[in-house]
């Protein structure tokens, strides 16, 4: 049984339910994962939900979904719902992180080295 002295504004599941409006995901999934980078298009707007405004302030520079979750102290699932709201409204942009550089084929490197040694 829950502690009667603990309000919904504490870190309980009731608070998370209210923050997301009871949603566990968006109608159209935005394809967000832990390393997707989010950047705000502007500062927080008037009348925004406090968590949305906090995300807008945090994302003045690109941050990953995992970093946003850590800074806000909210589960990734909740942050994902909030980010999907902001994406649909056009307040933030998302992009996949820059992929690691792919190395050329090892056989090609060896051929170039052998060719240089013959010079």
mmCIF file of C-alpha atoms in Angstrom:
data_model
loop_
_atom_site.group_PDB
_atom_site.id
_atom_site.type_symbol
_atom_site.label_atom_id
_atom_site.label_comp_id
_atom_site.label_asym_id
_atom_site.label_seq_id
_atom_site.Cartn_x
_atom_site.Cartn_y
_atom_site.Cartn_z
ATOM 1 C CA UNK A 1 0.000 0.000 0.000
ATOM 2 C CA UNK A 2 1.280 3.478 -0.796
ATOM 3 C CA UNK A 3 2.375 5.968 1.820
ATOM 4 C CA UNK A 4 -0.525 8.398 2.505
ATOM 5 C CA UNK A 5 1.979 11.184 3.231
ATOM 6 C CA UNK A 6 3.432 10.933 -0.247
ATOM 7 C CA UNK A 7 1.771 13.194 -2.812
ATOM 8 C CA UNK A 8 1.401 12.460 -6.520
ATOM 9 C CA UNK A 9 4.056 15.086 -7.256
ATOM 10 C CA UNK A 10 6.672 12.754 -5.796
ATOM 11 C CA UNK A 11 8.329 10.223 -8.036
ATOM 12 C CA UNK A 12 5.389 7.802 -7.947
ATOM 13 C CA UNK A 13 3.638 6.183 -10.902
ATOM 14 C CA UNK A 14 0.682 8.564 -10.513
ATOM 15 C CA UNK A 15 2.904 11.518 -11.405
ATOM 16 C CA UNK A 16 4.221 9.733 -14.486
ATOM 17 C CA UNK A 17 0.654 8.894 -15.528
ATOM 18 C CA UNK A 18 -0.329 12.565 -15.272
ATOM 19 C CA UNK A 19 2.782 13.780 -17.128
ATOM 20 C CA UNK A 20 2.044 11.534 -20.107
ATOM 21 C CA UNK A 21 -1.723 11.860 -19.966
ATOM 22 C CA UNK A 22 -1.897 8.109 -19.461
ATOM 23 C CA UNK A 23 -0.188 7.390 -22.785
ATOM 24 C CA UNK A 24 2.551 4.833 -23.164
ATOM 25 C CA UNK A 25 3.403 5.781 -26.747
ATOM 26 C CA UNK A 26 2.358 7.906 -29.684
ATOM 27 C CA UNK A 27 -0.214 7.071 -32.328
ATOM 28 C CA UNK A 28 2.560 7.410 -34.915
ATOM 29 C CA UNK A 29 5.864 6.211 -33.423
ATOM 30 C CA UNK A 30 8.649 8.706 -34.104
ATOM 31 C CA UNK A 31 11.373 6.060 -34.138
ATOM 32 C CA UNK A 32 13.220 7.447 -31.130
ATOM 33 C CA UNK A 33 15.860 5.349 -29.444
ATOM 34 C CA UNK A 34 18.376 6.049 -26.680
ATOM 35 C CA UNK A 35 20.955 7.634 -28.983
ATOM 36 C CA UNK A 36 18.611 9.747 -31.131
ATOM 37 C CA UNK A 37 19.689 13.372 -30.857
ATOM 38 C CA UNK A 38 17.109 16.050 -30.041
ATOM 39 C CA UNK A 39 17.529 19.787 -30.528
ATOM 40 C CA UNK A 40 14.996 22.507 -29.727
ATOM 41 C CA UNK A 41 13.926 24.830 -32.517
ATOM 42 C CA UNK A 42 13.356 27.663 -30.015
ATOM 43 C CA UNK A 43 12.946 28.276 -26.307
ATOM 44 C CA UNK A 44 10.003 27.016 -24.259
ATOM 45 C CA UNK A 45 6.642 28.573 -25.064
ATOM 46 C CA UNK A 46 4.092 30.054 -22.721
ATOM 47 C CA UNK A 47 1.620 27.560 -21.321
ATOM 48 C CA UNK A 48 3.821 24.526 -21.971
ATOM 49 C CA UNK A 49 3.698 21.629 -19.574
ATOM 50 C CA UNK A 50 6.688 22.020 -17.167
ATOM 51 C CA UNK A 51 8.350 18.853 -18.439
ATOM 52 C CA UNK A 52 8.015 19.973 -22.065
ATOM 53 C CA UNK A 53 9.528 23.353 -21.142
ATOM 54 C CA UNK A 54 12.400 21.623 -19.319
ATOM 55 C CA UNK A 55 13.148 19.548 -22.411
ATOM 56 C CA UNK A 56 13.122 22.682 -24.571
ATOM 57 C CA UNK A 57 15.629 24.375 -22.240
ATOM 58 C CA UNK A 58 17.884 21.313 -22.072
ATOM 59 C CA UNK A 59 17.904 20.836 -25.833
ATOM 60 C CA UNK A 60 19.261 24.238 -26.791
ATOM 61 C CA UNK A 61 22.228 22.064 -27.836
ATOM 62 C CA UNK A 62 21.680 18.545 -29.161
ATOM 63 C CA UNK A 63 21.190 15.872 -26.485
ATOM 64 C CA UNK A 64 20.413 12.188 -26.770
ATOM 65 C CA UNK A 65 17.154 10.754 -25.486
ATOM 66 C CA UNK A 66 19.142 8.936 -22.780
ATOM 67 C CA UNK A 67 20.782 12.192 -21.635
ATOM 68 C CA UNK A 68 17.435 14.003 -21.492
ATOM 69 C CA UNK A 69 16.017 11.158 -19.416
ATOM 70 C CA UNK A 70 18.961 11.318 -17.013
ATOM 71 C CA UNK A 71 18.856 15.106 -16.630
ATOM 72 C CA UNK A 72 15.104 15.112 -15.971
ATOM 73 C CA UNK A 73 15.205 12.050 -13.728
ATOM 74 C CA UNK A 74 12.347 10.501 -15.706
ATOM 75 C CA UNK A 75 12.114 7.044 -17.274
ATOM 76 C CA UNK A 76 13.035 6.859 -20.958
ATOM 77 C CA UNK A 77 9.502 5.675 -21.776
ATOM 78 C CA UNK A 78 8.034 8.869 -20.309
ATOM 79 C CA UNK A 79 10.613 11.097 -21.996
ATOM 80 C CA UNK A 80 9.876 9.395 -25.320
ATOM 81 C CA UNK A 81 6.166 10.236 -25.015
ATOM 82 C CA UNK A 82 7.004 13.864 -24.179
ATOM 83 C CA UNK A 83 9.461 14.103 -27.084
ATOM 84 C CA UNK A 84 6.903 12.692 -29.497
ATOM 85 C CA UNK A 85 4.507 15.466 -28.402
ATOM 86 C CA UNK A 86 7.187 18.080 -29.086
ATOM 87 C CA UNK A 87 8.108 16.510 -32.440
ATOM 88 C CA UNK A 88 4.496 16.484 -33.633
ATOM 89 C CA UNK A 89 4.112 20.138 -32.601
ATOM 90 C CA UNK A 90 7.336 21.049 -34.437
ATOM 91 C CA UNK A 91 9.086 22.361 -31.313
ATOM 92 C CA UNK A 92 12.074 20.004 -31.581
ATOM 93 C CA UNK A 93 13.980 18.200 -34.304
ATOM 94 C CA UNK A 94 15.380 14.693 -34.067
ATOM 95 C CA UNK A 95 18.172 13.035 -35.947
ATOM 96 C CA UNK A 96 20.076 9.827 -35.742
ATOM 97 C CA UNK A 97 23.589 10.259 -34.385
ATOM 98 C CA UNK A 98 26.439 10.522 -36.833
ATOM 99 C CA UNK A 99 27.414 6.957 -37.695
ATOM 100 C CA UNK A 100 30.900 5.782 -36.879
ATOM 101 C CA UNK A 101 33.252 6.061 -39.814
ATOM 102 C CA UNK A 102 33.388 2.869 -41.797
ATOM 103 C CA UNK A 103 36.841 1.618 -42.531
ATOM 104 C CA UNK A 104 37.700 0.657 -46.082
ATOM 105 C CA UNK A 105 38.194 -2.980 -46.949
ATOM 106 C CA UNK A 106 41.333 -4.462 -45.342
ATOM 107 C CA UNK A 107 42.427 -5.952 -48.690
ATOM 108 C CA UNK A 108 42.345 -2.468 -50.245
ATOM 109 C CA UNK A 109 44.509 -1.020 -47.455
ATOM 110 C CA UNK A 110 47.029 -3.845 -47.852
ATOM 111 C CA UNK A 111 47.140 -3.314 -51.623
ATOM 112 C CA UNK A 112 47.832 0.404 -51.156
ATOM 113 C CA UNK A 113 50.587 -0.324 -48.616
ATOM 114 C CA UNK A 114 52.230 -2.852 -50.958
ATOM 115 C CA UNK A 115 51.983 -0.392 -53.842
ATOM 116 C CA UNK A 116 53.648 2.350 -51.760
ATOM 117 C CA UNK A 117 56.420 -0.007 -50.661
ATOM 118 C CA UNK A 118 57.230 -0.797 -54.304
ATOM 119 C CA UNK A 119 57.818 2.879 -55.097
#
